[in-house]
Amino acid sequence: MKKGYFSDFGGVFVPETLMPALVELEAAFESARKDDAFLAGLESEFKSFVGRPTPITFAPRLSEELGCELYFKREDLCHSGAHKINNALGQALLAKKMGKKRVIAETGAGQHGVAVATAAARLGLEAEIFMGEVDMERQKPNVFRMKLHGAKVTPVSSGSKTLKDAVNECLREWTSSVRTTHYLLGSALGPHPYPEMVAFFQSVIGREARKQFAESPGGLPDVVVACVGGGSNSIGIFKGFLDEASVRLVGVEAGGRGIESGLHAARFSDAKKGRVGVLHGTKSFVLQDTDGQIAETHSVSAGLDYPAVGPEHAALRESGRARYDYATDTEALAAFKLLSEKEGILPALESSHALAWVVKHASELADKRVLVNLSGRGDKDVFHVANELGERID
Amino acid sequence: MTRFASMFERLRGEKKKAIIPFFVLGDPDEETSFEVLKAAIDGGADALELGLAFSDPIADGPTVQAADVRALASGMNTGKALALVKRVRAYSPKTPIGLLVYYNLVFQPGVDAFCAAAKEAGVDAVLAADVPVEEITPLKEACVKHGLDTVMLAALTTPEERLERILKVASGYLYVVSVLGVTGARKDVQDETLELIVRLRKRTQLPLVVGFGISTPQQARRVCDAGADGAIVGSALIKALQEHAGDAEARAAEAKRFVAGLKNGLRPAE
C-alpha cells in the first residue's frame, strides 16, 4: 500500500509550501513513536495530568430499560472534558521535541481548542485557536476557557463559519508560519501523517478499554459504538478491538435533520452527496455536489458538523470491519436527556449520537454487552441544549 | 511546440518577460468575466492563468476567496467555466491559457475526463494547487495523454531533493511561490525569494514564473531581474477590478489598463 494510505483513502494533498513541514513531522513522529523516553513522558502526563486510565462505567438503569448490558468508556472524565486532550498532549510534546514554540489548531465544538489551550499552557507553548463564528456562538463556555488558558481565539467568518472553515484558516495560517509553528490538527483526518498520528495518540482509549474488559468476568464487549465527526475518538477506541473479529464496531455520524433534508453531516449515509473526494489534504468520503464543490453541513453538535470523514474510517467501512450509521439531532438530544436523567452523566452532544444509536437499535442489541465511547462531557452544551429545548437559563 | 513553450521562446528571443494576469473564471459573472479576459489580452497579457472557483481554496487569501465566492454565487461551475475558456480561446487563438484548480474539481469528473475537457476547451496547462509531487502521477499521466503541460509549484521551503523530483514532472513553466503564505498582495519582494529564483535559474531551463504576492510593476521587475521569465499577478488586479464592482465596462477598462501598466513596467531598459 502507498505510504500514507488506508486502502485507497488518505494521501497528502496540500500546496508545496507545506510539504517540507509534513515530511519533517512524519520523520519526527516515526522516531517519537519508537522512542521510549518520549512514550514514557506521554504516559506520565496521561496518568498524572489527564487522569488516565479513564474508568469503564456500567449503566444499570439504562441497561434495564434497553435490554442490553450497557457500558461507557469515560473519556468525559479526562482532564479538560474530552478525549481530545490525549492527542493534544501527544502532539504538543512532539512539537516541543521538534523545537516549535507555537501551535495553531482548528476547533468545532471547542473541545479540541480547549485541549490544545490546556496542553499549551501545561508545556509552555504559545497557542492560537481558529474557530468558526457560528461555533463560537454555540460553544461560548469553551471560547472563554481557551482564553483563560492564555490561548488566542481567532474567529473565522468565511464560508459556513464552522469547523470546515476553521480548518481552511489553519492551513492558510500554517503556510505563513510553517517554520516556527506546529499545526496541532485535532481529528484523524488531514494530510499524512495526521490520520495515523492522531489515531496513534488516541489509541490509548481502545488499549485501556480492551484491557479493562479482558480482565472483567464477562470478557470483551460484543459491540463498540462511537460517534464519528472527523473520527478521532472512534478510531481511538476501535484500535483496541480491530483484531477481535467477534467485536462489532459501529461509527455514528450526525444525521442532523434527517438525510432527506440535506441538512446533516452523514458522509457515509447520503448516497447522493457523500462520495470519495479530496478535502483538507486527504482523500476520503466527502459531502459535495456533482462538480466537487464541498457541501455545507448541519448538526446540532458542532464537533460532528464537518463534510469529510477520516480516511481510515473509509477503509474500515470498505473492508466491512466497521459499520457506519447515523443519529439525528432529535435522537441525540433525547439521548442527552436520557443519560442525564437515568445515569447522572451529562454527555457531550457529540457522544450523545453514539448512545442515540444504541437506543434506536436496542432490539438488535438484546442481551449484548455494548460499550459506548463517552468521548466528552456535556457541560459545554448546556446553553445550546436549553435553547434547543426552548428553555432560558442565561 | 506548446503555446507556453513558444511564448517563452519568443520572449526570450526579444529579451522580454511575461506578464500573466490571474482571474477567477466567472468573477463576478460569466459575461463580465469574458469582457475582462478579452481586455486583459488586449492590454498585452502574454498568457492567462485562470482559476476554477472552489468552495474551500486553502492556498488563497481573502481577495481570491472573495472572487471564488462571487463566481460560485453567480452560478459558475466547471462546465460553464470551461465554456468560458472556449470563448476566450476563440477570441485569441495564440494566448497560452493555464488553469489553476483544486484537486477535488479534477478528481470528481475523473482526472482523464477533466483533462480531455480542458484540452478541448483550449486550455494549455493545468496547475493543481493542492497536489504535491507525491500525488501528481494520475494528473501528470492524464496531462501527457491529452497534450497539456503540468505546472508545478516550487516554494521557499522546498529543499533540493524535492526540487529535483518536482523538476522531473513540471512542464510549461515552474510556478515559483514568492512568499511563505497564501495568495494576496504584498508590499515587498523578500531577498529570500530572489535567492530562490537565482538558485532555480542555475538548475533548470524551464521558464520560471513568480506569483503569490506580486502586485506592482516594480515587484515584477525585481523578480525578472533576478532571472525569472515572468510574473503572475492576481490579488492586486482582482482588488483593482473590485473598485468597479457593478460596472462591467469600467472593470474591463481597468483590466486592460492594469495589465498594460505591468507590461510597460517590464520593458527592457533603454
mmCIF file of C-alpha atoms in Angstrom, chain B residues 42-182:
data_model
loop_
_atom_site.group_PDB
_atom_site.id
_atom_site.type_symbol
_atom_site.label_atom_id
_atom_site.label_comp_id
_atom_site.label_asym_id
_atom_site.label_seq_id
_atom_site.Cartn_x
_atom_site.Cartn_y
_atom_site.Cartn_z
ATOM 1 C CA ASP B 42 -5.867 43.478 -25.383
ATOM 2 C CA GLY B 43 -3.794 45.071 -22.612
ATOM 3 C CA GLY B 44 -0.858 42.849 -23.529
ATOM 4 C CA ALA B 45 -1.163 39.786 -21.301
ATOM 5 C CA ASP B 46 1.375 37.221 -22.509
ATOM 6 C CA ALA B 47 -0.699 34.382 -21.079
ATOM 7 C CA LEU B 48 -3.661 33.919 -18.771
ATOM 8 C CA GLU B 49 -3.813 31.996 -15.515
ATOM 9 C CA LEU B 50 -7.456 31.178 -14.860
ATOM 10 C CA GLY B 51 -8.825 29.759 -11.634
ATOM 11 C CA LEU B 52 -11.768 27.409 -11.285
ATOM 12 C CA ALA B 53 -13.743 28.759 -8.348
ATOM 13 C CA PHE B 54 -13.689 26.347 -5.399
ATOM 14 C CA SER B 55 -15.607 26.353 -2.135
ATOM 15 C CA ASP B 56 -12.506 25.735 0.001
ATOM 16 C CA PRO B 57 -9.460 27.367 -1.600
ATOM 17 C CA ILE B 58 -6.788 26.693 1.055
ATOM 18 C CA ALA B 59 -3.928 28.266 -0.897
ATOM 19 C CA ASP B 60 -5.746 31.546 -1.396
ATOM 20 C CA GLY B 61 -6.004 34.700 0.669
ATOM 21 C CA PRO B 62 -9.145 36.806 1.204
ATOM 22 C CA THR B 63 -9.122 38.550 -2.207
ATOM 23 C CA VAL B 64 -9.168 35.384 -4.314
ATOM 24 C CA GLN B 65 -11.533 33.673 -1.849
ATOM 25 C CA ALA B 66 -13.995 36.522 -2.340
ATOM 26 C CA ALA B 67 -13.658 36.168 -6.125
ATOM 27 C CA ASP B 68 -14.426 32.448 -5.795
ATOM 28 C CA VAL B 69 -17.496 33.244 -3.715
ATOM 29 C CA ARG B 70 -18.737 35.776 -6.297
ATOM 30 C CA ALA B 71 -18.236 33.353 -9.172
ATOM 31 C CA LEU B 72 -19.970 30.463 -7.416
ATOM 32 C CA ALA B 73 -22.825 32.728 -6.300
ATOM 33 C CA SER B 74 -23.369 33.743 -9.929
ATOM 34 C CA GLY B 75 -23.855 30.079 -10.846
ATOM 35 C CA MET B 76 -20.385 29.304 -12.144
ATOM 36 C CA ASN B 77 -19.436 25.642 -12.309
ATOM 37 C CA THR B 78 -16.816 23.529 -14.063
ATOM 38 C CA GLY B 79 -18.826 23.136 -17.266
ATOM 39 C CA LYS B 80 -19.586 26.840 -17.585
ATOM 40 C CA ALA B 81 -16.016 27.784 -16.697
ATOM 41 C CA LEU B 82 -14.604 25.606 -19.481
ATOM 42 C CA ALA B 83 -17.198 27.015 -21.889
ATOM 43 C CA LEU B 84 -15.903 30.460 -20.962
ATOM 44 C CA VAL B 85 -12.334 29.334 -21.671
ATOM 45 C CA LYS B 86 -13.538 28.168 -25.071
ATOM 46 C CA ARG B 87 -14.857 31.660 -25.877
ATOM 47 C CA VAL B 88 -11.552 33.212 -24.799
ATOM 48 C CA ARG B 89 -9.703 30.683 -26.951
ATOM 49 C CA ALA B 90 -11.843 31.667 -29.941
ATOM 50 C CA TYR B 91 -11.063 35.344 -29.262
ATOM 51 C CA SER B 92 -7.337 34.706 -29.004
ATOM 52 C CA PRO B 93 -6.075 31.551 -30.695
ATOM 53 C CA LYS B 94 -2.472 32.136 -29.561
ATOM 54 C CA THR B 95 -2.597 33.282 -25.924
ATOM 55 C CA PRO B 96 -1.443 30.444 -23.650
ATOM 56 C CA ILE B 97 -4.021 29.591 -21.007
ATOM 57 C CA GLY B 98 -3.156 27.909 -17.715
ATOM 58 C CA LEU B 99 -5.870 26.520 -15.477
ATOM 59 C CA LEU B 100 -5.491 26.741 -11.709
ATOM 60 C CA VAL B 101 -7.551 24.140 -9.891
ATOM 61 C CA TYR B 102 -8.067 22.458 -6.562
ATOM 62 C CA TYR B 103 -7.828 18.719 -6.958
ATOM 63 C CA ASN B 104 -11.351 17.723 -5.960
ATOM 64 C CA LEU B 105 -12.707 19.522 -9.033
ATOM 65 C CA VAL B 106 -10.416 17.375 -11.199
ATOM 66 C CA PHE B 107 -10.979 14.186 -9.245
ATOM 67 C CA GLN B 108 -14.792 14.254 -9.355
ATOM 68 C CA PRO B 109 -15.322 14.067 -13.132
ATOM 69 C CA GLY B 110 -12.248 11.807 -13.279
ATOM 70 C CA VAL B 111 -8.745 13.051 -13.962
ATOM 71 C CA ASP B 112 -8.767 11.797 -17.557
ATOM 72 C CA ALA B 113 -12.202 13.209 -18.411
ATOM 73 C CA PHE B 114 -11.276 16.528 -16.831
ATOM 74 C CA CYS B 115 -8.077 16.867 -18.827
ATOM 75 C CA ALA B 116 -9.844 15.875 -22.032
ATOM 76 C CA ALA B 117 -12.486 18.555 -21.437
ATOM 77 C CA ALA B 118 -9.873 21.175 -20.512
ATOM 78 C CA LYS B 119 -7.872 20.437 -23.664
ATOM 79 C CA GLU B 120 -10.980 20.567 -25.792
ATOM 80 C CA ALA B 121 -11.834 23.990 -24.309
ATOM 81 C CA GLY B 122 -8.431 25.329 -25.296
ATOM 82 C CA VAL B 123 -6.501 25.037 -22.036
ATOM 83 C CA ASP B 124 -2.727 24.595 -22.369
ATOM 84 C CA ALA B 125 -1.585 23.839 -18.827
ATOM 85 C CA VAL B 126 -3.014 22.632 -15.533
ATOM 86 C CA LEU B 127 -1.765 23.522 -12.064
ATOM 87 C CA ALA B 128 -3.450 21.794 -9.122
ATOM 88 C CA ALA B 129 -2.643 23.954 -6.094
ATOM 89 C CA ASP B 130 -3.097 21.151 -3.582
ATOM 90 C CA VAL B 131 -1.316 18.346 -5.422
ATOM 91 C CA PRO B 132 2.345 17.966 -4.453
ATOM 92 C CA VAL B 133 4.770 15.756 -6.359
ATOM 93 C CA GLU B 134 3.832 12.812 -4.088
ATOM 94 C CA GLU B 135 0.314 12.699 -5.568
ATOM 95 C CA ILE B 136 0.850 14.080 -9.071
ATOM 96 C CA THR B 137 1.137 10.830 -11.056
ATOM 97 C CA PRO B 138 -2.519 10.405 -12.139
ATOM 98 C CA LEU B 139 -2.807 14.059 -13.163
ATOM 99 C CA LYS B 140 0.585 14.060 -14.881
ATOM 100 C CA GLU B 141 -0.337 10.978 -16.917
ATOM 101 C CA ALA B 142 -3.644 12.483 -17.996
ATOM 102 C CA CYS B 143 -1.973 15.784 -18.901
ATOM 103 C CA VAL B 144 0.620 13.985 -21.017
ATOM 104 C CA LYS B 145 -2.070 11.919 -22.706
ATOM 105 C CA HIS B 146 -4.097 14.997 -23.625
ATOM 106 C CA GLY B 147 -1.181 17.246 -24.536
ATOM 107 C CA LEU B 148 -1.404 19.567 -21.534
ATOM 108 C CA ASP B 149 1.509 20.987 -19.578
ATOM 109 C CA THR B 150 1.694 20.105 -15.866
ATOM 110 C CA VAL B 151 2.708 23.188 -13.946
ATOM 111 C CA MET B 152 4.228 22.547 -10.520
ATOM 112 C CA LEU B 153 4.889 24.800 -7.545
ATOM 113 C CA ALA B 154 8.300 25.472 -6.030
ATOM 114 C CA ALA B 155 8.250 27.164 -2.628
ATOM 115 C CA LEU B 156 10.686 28.949 -0.348
ATOM 116 C CA THR B 157 10.563 25.885 1.877
ATOM 117 C CA THR B 158 11.325 23.387 -0.908
ATOM 118 C CA PRO B 159 14.648 21.605 -0.312
ATOM 119 C CA GLU B 160 16.966 20.444 -3.091
ATOM 120 C CA GLU B 161 15.873 16.815 -3.202
ATOM 121 C CA ARG B 162 12.219 17.805 -3.619
ATOM 122 C CA LEU B 163 13.146 20.318 -6.291
ATOM 123 C CA GLU B 164 14.779 17.529 -8.224
ATOM 124 C CA ARG B 165 11.576 15.456 -8.135
ATOM 125 C CA ILE B 166 9.419 18.481 -8.978
ATOM 126 C CA LEU B 167 11.554 19.394 -11.990
ATOM 127 C CA LYS B 168 11.196 15.863 -13.348
ATOM 128 C CA VAL B 169 7.428 16.348 -13.524
ATOM 129 C CA ALA B 170 6.981 20.059 -14.248
ATOM 130 C CA SER B 171 6.360 21.247 -17.775
ATOM 131 C CA GLY B 172 5.282 24.512 -19.373
ATOM 132 C CA TYR B 173 6.791 26.556 -16.599
ATOM 133 C CA LEU B 174 7.686 26.311 -12.930
ATOM 134 C CA TYR B 175 5.440 28.380 -10.678
ATOM 135 C CA VAL B 176 7.693 29.948 -8.055
ATOM 136 C CA VAL B 177 5.746 30.795 -4.902
ATOM 137 C CA SER B 178 7.310 34.061 -3.784
ATOM 138 C CA VAL B 179 6.058 34.137 -0.205
ATOM 139 C CA LEU B 180 5.506 31.908 2.775
ATOM 140 C CA GLY B 181 1.764 32.101 2.826
ATOM 141 C CA VAL B 182 -1.350 32.302 0.718
#
